[in-house]
Amino acid sequence: MATVHFYLRIIPSSFGNFTDPQKYAGFVPSERYLASMMNKAIERDESDANQHTACLTPDQIAIDDSHKVNKHIAKVDGVPVFTTLWTWMDSRYIRGQALTLTKAHEERSGPLLGIAKSMKLYGHDNPAFLYSDDPVKDKPLLYAAFPSLFENSTPIAAAYGLTALELPPMVHISWLGTSNLVESTLSLVMASVDQNPEAHLCVSLDAEWNVSRNYPDCSSFAT
């Protein structure tokens, strides 16, 4: 059915540019405006991008949870609605994502089964590798989507006779709860290097960052 606008033939004015004094009067667009325009341009090609990705054969499966993005979106009284951003990707492209309320498999099985159905529809072979940071927990989820991948498969530990890693008796773990303890402990570690110019020290560092803060929540040092 034709609308009123069809008969009025209203032609909107051209977008123009930000240097035109008759339009934007020299005002610089805000970050929110530019982000909205960029998102609009990306969403315009969304269907083509999804079609292109669906036509590519995935060589592997890698799934993981992110707890950073959900801290900045969909909040109610300052509390994030979603717990994790679940991502499924191959070695090149993200094949699927889902914002989930919990870490239960029920919220992830739908997107994963949809990807498996798409692969079958386009005649792709199943990926040869599966990657997960918690394979014991994720095995039922992956098995439901790709049961053929688990046929005649042997866990690496069983295949090579591997045993659980045990720390040597000389390795000691200390919890440093304050910045003063961290400073004093590292000063003792560095003292040996300061006293002997020929000495060397190997340090392994890991930090878990909270994206809403300017300092890490937890840091791990190994010497």
PDB file of C-alpha atoms in Angstrom:
ATOM      1  CA  MET A   1       0.000   0.000   0.000  1.00  0.00           C
ATOM      2  CA  ALA A   2       1.360   3.407  -0.983  1.00  0.00           C
ATOM      3  CA  THR A   3       2.066   5.859   1.830  1.00  0.00           C
ATOM      4  CA  VAL A   4       1.683   9.633   1.967  1.00  0.00           C
ATOM      5  CA  HIS A   5       5.394  10.044   1.376  1.00  0.00           C
ATOM      6  CA  PHE A   6       4.994   8.244  -1.956  1.00  0.00           C
ATOM      7  CA  TYR A   7       2.698  10.999  -3.264  1.00  0.00           C
ATOM      8  CA  LEU A   8       4.534  13.930  -1.701  1.00  0.00           C
ATOM      9  CA  ARG A   9       7.797  12.927  -3.354  1.00  0.00           C
ATOM     10  CA  ILE A  10       9.894  14.493  -0.615  1.00  0.00           C
ATOM     11  CA  ILE A  11      13.571  14.376  -1.538  1.00  0.00           C
ATOM     12  CA  PRO A  12      15.835  14.780   1.508  1.00  0.00           C
ATOM     13  CA  SER A  13      18.777  17.131   1.224  1.00  0.00           C
ATOM     14  CA  SER A  14      22.245  15.717   0.722  1.00  0.00           C
ATOM     15  CA  PHE A  15      24.288  14.727   3.738  1.00  0.00           C
ATOM     16  CA  GLY A  16      26.932  17.373   3.070  1.00  0.00           C
ATOM     17  CA  ASN A  17      30.153  17.663   5.009  1.00  0.00           C
ATOM     18  CA  PHE A  18      31.227  18.998   8.379  1.00  0.00           C
ATOM     19  CA  THR A  19      33.030  22.013   6.924  1.00  0.00           C
ATOM     20  CA  ASP A  20      29.864  23.423   5.351  1.00  0.00           C
ATOM     21  CA  PRO A  21      28.845  26.473   7.476  1.00  0.00           C
ATOM     22  CA  GLN A  22      25.269  26.173   6.220  1.00  0.00           C
ATOM     23  CA  LYS A  23      24.867  22.698   7.683  1.00  0.00           C
ATOM     24  CA  TYR A  24      27.123  21.644  10.543  1.00  0.00           C
ATOM     25  CA  ALA A  25      28.633  25.141  11.021  1.00  0.00           C
ATOM     26  CA  GLY A  26      32.072  23.738  11.675  1.00  0.00           C
ATOM     27  CA  PHE A  27      31.037  21.550  14.618  1.00  0.00           C
ATOM     28  CA  VAL A  28      33.094  18.391  15.045  1.00  0.00           C
ATOM     29  CA  PRO A  29      30.986  15.193  15.221  1.00  0.00           C
ATOM     30  CA  SER A  30      30.973  13.440  18.569  1.00  0.00           C
ATOM     31  CA  GLU A  31      32.450  10.022  19.258  1.00  0.00           C
ATOM     32  CA  ARG A  32      28.966   8.564  19.703  1.00  0.00           C
ATOM     33  CA  TYR A  33      27.875   9.942  16.323  1.00  0.00           C
ATOM     34  CA  LEU A  34      30.891   8.557  14.474  1.00  0.00           C
ATOM     35  CA  ALA A  35      30.497   5.178  16.198  1.00  0.00           C
ATOM     36  CA  SER A  36      26.815   5.054  15.198  1.00  0.00           C
ATOM     37  CA  MET A  37      27.651   5.841  11.578  1.00  0.00           C
ATOM     38  CA  MET A  38      30.412   3.221  11.519  1.00  0.00           C
ATOM     39  CA  ASN A  39      28.076   0.610  13.017  1.00  0.00           C
ATOM     40  CA  LYS A  40      25.446   1.483  10.420  1.00  0.00           C
ATOM     41  CA  ALA A  41      27.971   0.982   7.607  1.00  0.00           C
ATOM     42  CA  ILE A  42      29.037  -2.388   9.052  1.00  0.00           C
ATOM     43  CA  GLU A  43      25.458  -3.560   9.597  1.00  0.00           C
ATOM     44  CA  ARG A  44      24.625  -2.679   5.991  1.00  0.00           C
ATOM     45  CA  ASP A  45      27.048  -5.387   4.825  1.00  0.00           C
ATOM     46  CA  GLU A  46      26.163  -7.830   7.582  1.00  0.00           C
ATOM     47  CA  SER A  47      24.222 -10.269   5.406  1.00  0.00           C
ATOM     48  CA  ASP A  48      26.971 -10.379   2.770  1.00  0.00           C
ATOM     49  CA  ALA A  49      29.623 -10.916   5.434  1.00  0.00           C
ATOM     50  CA  ASN A  50      27.644 -13.749   7.010  1.00  0.00           C
ATOM     51  CA  GLN A  51      27.159 -15.361   3.610  1.00  0.00           C
ATOM     52  CA  HIS A  52      30.860 -15.075   2.805  1.00  0.00           C
ATOM     53  CA  THR A  53      31.842 -16.643   6.151  1.00  0.00           C
ATOM     54  CA  ALA A  54      29.302 -19.461   5.783  1.00  0.00           C
ATOM     55  CA  CYS A  55      30.845 -20.443   2.434  1.00  0.00           C
ATOM     56  CA  LEU A  56      34.309 -20.926   3.977  1.00  0.00           C
ATOM     57  CA  THR A  57      35.297 -24.313   5.355  1.00  0.00           C
ATOM     58  CA  PRO A  58      36.266 -24.046   9.046  1.00  0.00           C
ATOM     59  CA  ASP A  59      39.537 -25.840   9.704  1.00  0.00           C
ATOM     60  CA  GLN A  60      39.149 -25.966  13.472  1.00  0.00           C
ATOM     61  CA  ILE A  61      36.848 -25.142  16.371  1.00  0.00           C
ATOM     62  CA  ALA A  62      37.906 -22.837  19.199  1.00  0.00           C
ATOM     63  CA  ILE A  63      35.428 -21.741  21.853  1.00  0.00           C
ATOM     64  CA  ASP A  64      36.011 -19.354  24.725  1.00  0.00           C
ATOM     65  CA  ASP A  65      34.222 -17.055  27.154  1.00  0.00           C
ATOM     66  CA  SER A  66      34.939 -13.339  27.560  1.00  0.00           C
ATOM     67  CA  HIS A  67      33.936 -11.538  30.732  1.00  0.00           C
ATOM     68  CA  LYS A  68      35.047  -8.046  29.676  1.00  0.00           C
ATOM     69  CA  VAL A  69      32.596  -6.887  26.994  1.00  0.00           C
ATOM     70  CA  ASN A  70      29.489  -7.692  29.019  1.00  0.00           C
ATOM     71  CA  LYS A  71      30.652  -5.377  31.812  1.00  0.00           C
ATOM     72  CA  HIS A  72      30.000  -2.357  29.592  1.00  0.00           C
ATOM     73  CA  ILE A  73      26.663  -3.208  27.971  1.00  0.00           C
ATOM     74  CA  ALA A  74      23.078  -3.930  29.037  1.00  0.00           C
ATOM     75  CA  LYS A  75      23.315  -2.867  32.663  1.00  0.00           C
ATOM     76  CA  VAL A  76      20.423  -2.586  35.121  1.00  0.00           C
ATOM     77  CA  ASP A  77      21.178  -0.378  38.130  1.00  0.00           C
ATOM     78  CA  GLY A  78      24.853  -0.678  37.271  1.00  0.00           C
ATOM     79  CA  VAL A  79      24.807  -4.487  37.222  1.00  0.00           C
ATOM     80  CA  PRO A  80      25.553  -6.284  33.915  1.00  0.00           C
ATOM     81  CA  VAL A  81      22.667  -8.381  32.624  1.00  0.00           C
ATOM     82  CA  PHE A  82      24.852 -10.871  30.769  1.00  0.00           C
ATOM     83  CA  THR A  83      27.589 -12.941  32.389  1.00  0.00           C
ATOM     84  CA  THR A  84      29.737 -13.858  29.401  1.00  0.00           C
ATOM     85  CA  LEU A  85      30.233 -13.326  25.682  1.00  0.00           C
ATOM     86  CA  TRP A  86      30.614 -16.802  24.211  1.00  0.00           C
ATOM     87  CA  THR A  87      32.645 -16.926  20.964  1.00  0.00           C
ATOM     88  CA  TRP A  88      33.106 -19.746  18.436  1.00  0.00           C
ATOM     89  CA  MET A  89      35.767 -19.236  15.762  1.00  0.00           C
ATOM     90  CA  ASP A  90      38.079 -21.006  13.388  1.00  0.00           C
ATOM     91  CA  SER A  91      41.682 -20.024  12.660  1.00  0.00           C
ATOM     92  CA  ARG A  92      40.587 -16.911  10.721  1.00  0.00           C
ATOM     93  CA  TYR A  93      37.019 -15.826  11.387  1.00  0.00           C
ATOM     94  CA  ILE A  94      34.502 -15.585  14.188  1.00  0.00           C
ATOM     95  CA  ARG A  95      31.729 -17.974  13.207  1.00  0.00           C
ATOM     96  CA  GLY A  96      29.312 -17.194  16.014  1.00  0.00           C
ATOM     97  CA  GLN A  97      28.818 -15.262  19.249  1.00  0.00           C
ATOM     98  CA  ALA A  98      26.193 -15.245  21.967  1.00  0.00           C
ATOM     99  CA  LEU A  99      25.645 -13.156  25.080  1.00  0.00           C
ATOM    100  CA  THR A 100      24.678 -15.570  27.833  1.00  0.00           C
ATOM    101  CA  LEU A 101      23.173 -15.091  31.271  1.00  0.00           C
ATOM    102  CA  THR A 102      25.039 -18.066  32.718  1.00  0.00           C
ATOM    103  CA  LYS A 103      27.777 -20.498  31.675  1.00  0.00           C
ATOM    104  CA  ALA A 104      25.260 -23.305  31.170  1.00  0.00           C
ATOM    105  CA  HIS A 105      25.400 -25.282  27.922  1.00  0.00           C
ATOM    106  CA  GLU A 106      21.704 -24.731  27.274  1.00  0.00           C
ATOM    107  CA  GLU A 107      22.395 -21.141  26.221  1.00  0.00           C
ATOM    108  CA  ARG A 108      25.229 -22.126  23.866  1.00  0.00           C
ATOM    109  CA  SER A 109      23.890 -25.277  22.244  1.00  0.00           C
ATOM    110  CA  GLY A 110      21.488 -23.344  19.983  1.00  0.00           C
ATOM    111  CA  PRO A 111      24.148 -21.157  18.295  1.00  0.00           C
ATOM    112  CA  LEU A 112      26.613 -24.049  18.041  1.00  0.00           C
ATOM    113  CA  LEU A 113      24.034 -26.401  16.525  1.00  0.00           C
ATOM    114  CA  GLY A 114      23.098 -23.641  14.078  1.00  0.00           C
ATOM    115  CA  ILE A 115      26.718 -23.411  12.916  1.00  0.00           C
ATOM    116  CA  ALA A 116      26.928 -27.192  12.579  1.00  0.00           C
ATOM    117  CA  LYS A 117      23.738 -27.160  10.505  1.00  0.00           C
ATOM    118  CA  SER A 118      25.156 -24.410   8.272  1.00  0.00           C
ATOM    119  CA  MET A 119      28.348 -26.420   7.700  1.00  0.00           C
ATOM    120  CA  LYS A 120      26.307 -29.455   6.672  1.00  0.00           C
ATOM    121  CA  LEU A 121      24.101 -27.332   4.423  1.00  0.00           C
ATOM    122  CA  TYR A 122      27.115 -25.971   2.504  1.00  0.00           C
ATOM    123  CA  GLY A 123      28.794 -29.371   2.277  1.00  0.00           C
ATOM    124  CA  HIS A 124      31.761 -28.578   4.540  1.00  0.00           C
ATOM    125  CA  ASP A 125      33.728 -31.297   6.294  1.00  0.00           C
ATOM    126  CA  ASN A 126      33.826 -31.280  10.062  1.00  0.00           C
ATOM    127  CA  PRO A 127      36.810 -29.445  11.585  1.00  0.00           C
ATOM    128  CA  ALA A 128      39.765 -31.633  12.468  1.00  0.00           C
ATOM    129  CA  PHE A 129      40.588 -29.950  15.793  1.00  0.00           C
ATOM    130  CA  LEU A 130      38.667 -28.763  18.828  1.00  0.00           C
ATOM    131  CA  TYR A 131      40.063 -26.209  21.271  1.00  0.00           C
ATOM    132  CA  SER A 132      38.606 -25.368  24.673  1.00  0.00           C
ATOM    133  CA  ASP A 133      40.069 -24.098  27.939  1.00  0.00           C
ATOM    134  CA  ASP A 134      37.810 -26.558  29.787  1.00  0.00           C
ATOM    135  CA  PRO A 135      37.543 -29.668  27.569  1.00  0.00           C
ATOM    136  CA  VAL A 136      35.970 -31.846  30.256  1.00  0.00           C
ATOM    137  CA  LYS A 137      33.061 -29.441  30.752  1.00  0.00           C
ATOM    138  CA  ASP A 138      32.655 -28.558  27.060  1.00  0.00           C
ATOM    139  CA  LYS A 139      32.898 -32.101  25.679  1.00  0.00           C
ATOM    140  CA  PRO A 140      29.126 -32.833  25.875  1.00  0.00           C
ATOM    141  CA  LEU A 141      28.369 -29.528  24.118  1.00  0.00           C
ATOM    142  CA  LEU A 142      30.805 -30.190  21.272  1.00  0.00           C
ATOM    143  CA  TYR A 143      29.788 -33.839  20.998  1.00  0.00           C
ATOM    144  CA  ALA A 144      26.133 -32.873  20.520  1.00  0.00           C
ATOM    145  CA  ALA A 145      27.038 -30.626  17.574  1.00  0.00           C
ATOM    146  CA  PHE A 146      29.832 -32.735  16.005  1.00  0.00           C
ATOM    147  CA  PRO A 147      29.447 -36.364  17.164  1.00  0.00           C
ATOM    148  CA  SER A 148      31.630 -37.744  14.357  1.00  0.00           C
ATOM    149  CA  LEU A 149      34.692 -35.909  15.720  1.00  0.00           C
ATOM    150  CA  PHE A 150      34.714 -38.127  18.802  1.00  0.00           C
ATOM    151  CA  GLU A 151      34.676 -41.428  16.946  1.00  0.00           C
ATOM    152  CA  ASN A 152      37.872 -43.464  17.498  1.00  0.00           C
ATOM    153  CA  SER A 153      39.467 -40.541  19.345  1.00  0.00           C
ATOM    154  CA  THR A 154      41.924 -40.940  22.222  1.00  0.00           C
ATOM    155  CA  PRO A 155      42.749 -38.217  24.748  1.00  0.00           C
ATOM    156  CA  ILE A 156      46.314 -36.922  24.524  1.00  0.00           C
ATOM    157  CA  ALA A 157      47.078 -37.832  28.121  1.00  0.00           C
ATOM    158  CA  ALA A 158      45.998 -41.434  27.600  1.00  0.00           C
ATOM    159  CA  ALA A 159      47.716 -41.742  24.226  1.00  0.00           C
ATOM    160  CA  TYR A 160      51.107 -40.624  25.516  1.00  0.00           C
ATOM    161  CA  GLY A 161      50.877 -41.865  29.093  1.00  0.00           C
ATOM    162  CA  LEU A 162      50.925 -38.358  30.534  1.00  0.00           C
ATOM    163  CA  THR A 163      50.277 -37.797  34.208  1.00  0.00           C
ATOM    164  CA  ALA A 164      49.083 -34.776  36.139  1.00  0.00           C
ATOM    165  CA  LEU A 165      51.673 -32.070  36.691  1.00  0.00           C
ATOM    166  CA  GLU A 166      53.037 -31.881  40.226  1.00  0.00           C
ATOM    167  CA  LEU A 167      55.114 -28.983  41.478  1.00  0.00           C
ATOM    168  CA  PRO A 168      58.627 -29.921  42.668  1.00  0.00           C
ATOM    169  CA  PRO A 169      59.197 -29.735  46.451  1.00  0.00           C
ATOM    170  CA  MET A 170      61.531 -26.735  46.070  1.00  0.00           C
ATOM    171  CA  VAL A 171      58.764 -24.607  44.504  1.00  0.00           C
ATOM    172  CA  HIS A 172      56.966 -22.448  47.053  1.00  0.00           C
ATOM    173  CA  ILE A 173      53.870 -20.334  46.432  1.00  0.00           C
ATOM    174  CA  SER A 174      53.426 -17.144  48.483  1.00  0.00           C
ATOM    175  CA  TRP A 175      50.387 -14.855  48.517  1.00  0.00           C
ATOM    176  CA  LEU A 176      51.284 -11.159  48.710  1.00  0.00           C
ATOM    177  CA  GLY A 177      48.162  -9.284  49.697  1.00  0.00           C
ATOM    178  CA  THR A 178      49.486  -5.724  49.790  1.00  0.00           C
ATOM    179  CA  SER A 179      51.611  -3.517  47.558  1.00  0.00           C
ATOM    180  CA  ASN A 180      54.213  -3.191  50.346  1.00  0.00           C
ATOM    181  CA  LEU A 181      54.679  -6.958  50.448  1.00  0.00           C
ATOM    182  CA  VAL A 182      55.051  -7.069  46.672  1.00  0.00           C
ATOM    183  CA  GLU A 183      57.613  -4.240  46.757  1.00  0.00           C
ATOM    184  CA  SER A 184      59.698  -5.780  49.539  1.00  0.00           C
ATOM    185  CA  THR A 185      59.623  -9.269  48.021  1.00  0.00           C
ATOM    186  CA  LEU A 186      60.687  -8.080  44.570  1.00  0.00           C
ATOM    187  CA  SER A 187      63.424  -5.968  46.154  1.00  0.00           C
ATOM    188  CA  LEU A 188      64.882  -9.104  47.740  1.00  0.00           C
ATOM    189  CA  VAL A 189      64.703 -10.940  44.427  1.00  0.00           C
ATOM    190  CA  MET A 190      66.426  -8.088  42.578  1.00  0.00           C
ATOM    191  CA  ALA A 191      69.121  -7.710  45.254  1.00  0.00           C
ATOM    192  CA  SER A 192      71.070 -10.710  43.957  1.00  0.00           C
ATOM    193  CA  VAL A 193      71.264  -9.151  40.516  1.00  0.00           C
ATOM    194  CA  ASP A 194      72.356  -5.764  41.888  1.00  0.00           C
ATOM    195  CA  GLN A 195      75.146  -7.301  43.942  1.00  0.00           C
ATOM    196  CA  ASN A 196      76.527  -9.466  41.135  1.00  0.00           C
ATOM    197  CA  PRO A 197      76.820  -7.809  37.686  1.00  0.00           C
ATOM    198  CA  GLU A 198      77.251 -11.212  36.035  1.00  0.00           C
ATOM    199  CA  ALA A 199      74.115 -12.698  37.572  1.00  0.00           C
ATOM    200  CA  HIS A 200      70.900 -12.972  35.634  1.00  0.00           C
ATOM    201  CA  LEU A 201      67.277 -13.439  36.567  1.00  0.00           C
ATOM    202  CA  CYS A 202      64.414 -14.973  34.592  1.00  0.00           C
ATOM    203  CA  VAL A 203      60.938 -13.769  35.523  1.00  0.00           C
ATOM    204  CA  SER A 204      57.560 -14.959  34.228  1.00  0.00           C
ATOM    205  CA  LEU A 205      54.741 -12.455  34.722  1.00  0.00           C
ATOM    206  CA  ASP A 206      51.002 -12.794  34.331  1.00  0.00           C
ATOM    207  CA  ALA A 207      48.332 -10.205  35.224  1.00  0.00           C
ATOM    208  CA  GLU A 208      44.556 -10.444  35.336  1.00  0.00           C
ATOM    209  CA  TRP A 209      43.081  -7.043  34.530  1.00  0.00           C
ATOM    210  CA  ASN A 210      39.717  -5.613  35.409  1.00  0.00           C
ATOM    211  CA  VAL A 211      38.738  -3.405  32.457  1.00  0.00           C
ATOM    212  CA  SER A 212      36.973  -0.910  34.726  1.00  0.00           C
ATOM    213  CA  ARG A 213      40.127  -0.176  36.713  1.00  0.00           C
ATOM    214  CA  ASN A 214      43.596   1.202  36.042  1.00  0.00           C
ATOM    215  CA  TYR A 215      45.470  -1.540  37.893  1.00  0.00           C
ATOM    216  CA  PRO A 216      45.468  -5.346  37.728  1.00  0.00           C
ATOM    217  CA  ASP A 217      43.308  -7.400  40.052  1.00  0.00           C
ATOM    218  CA  CYS A 218      45.885 -10.142  40.382  1.00  0.00           C
ATOM    219  CA  SER A 219      49.492 -10.550  39.251  1.00  0.00           C
ATOM    220  CA  SER A 220      51.584 -13.720  39.244  1.00  0.00           C
ATOM    221  CA  PHE A 221      55.394 -13.849  39.272  1.00  0.00           C
ATOM    222  CA  ALA A 222      57.616 -16.880  38.804  1.00  0.00           C
ATOM    223  CA  THR A 223      61.410 -16.748  39.095  1.00  0.00           C
TER     224      THR A 223
END
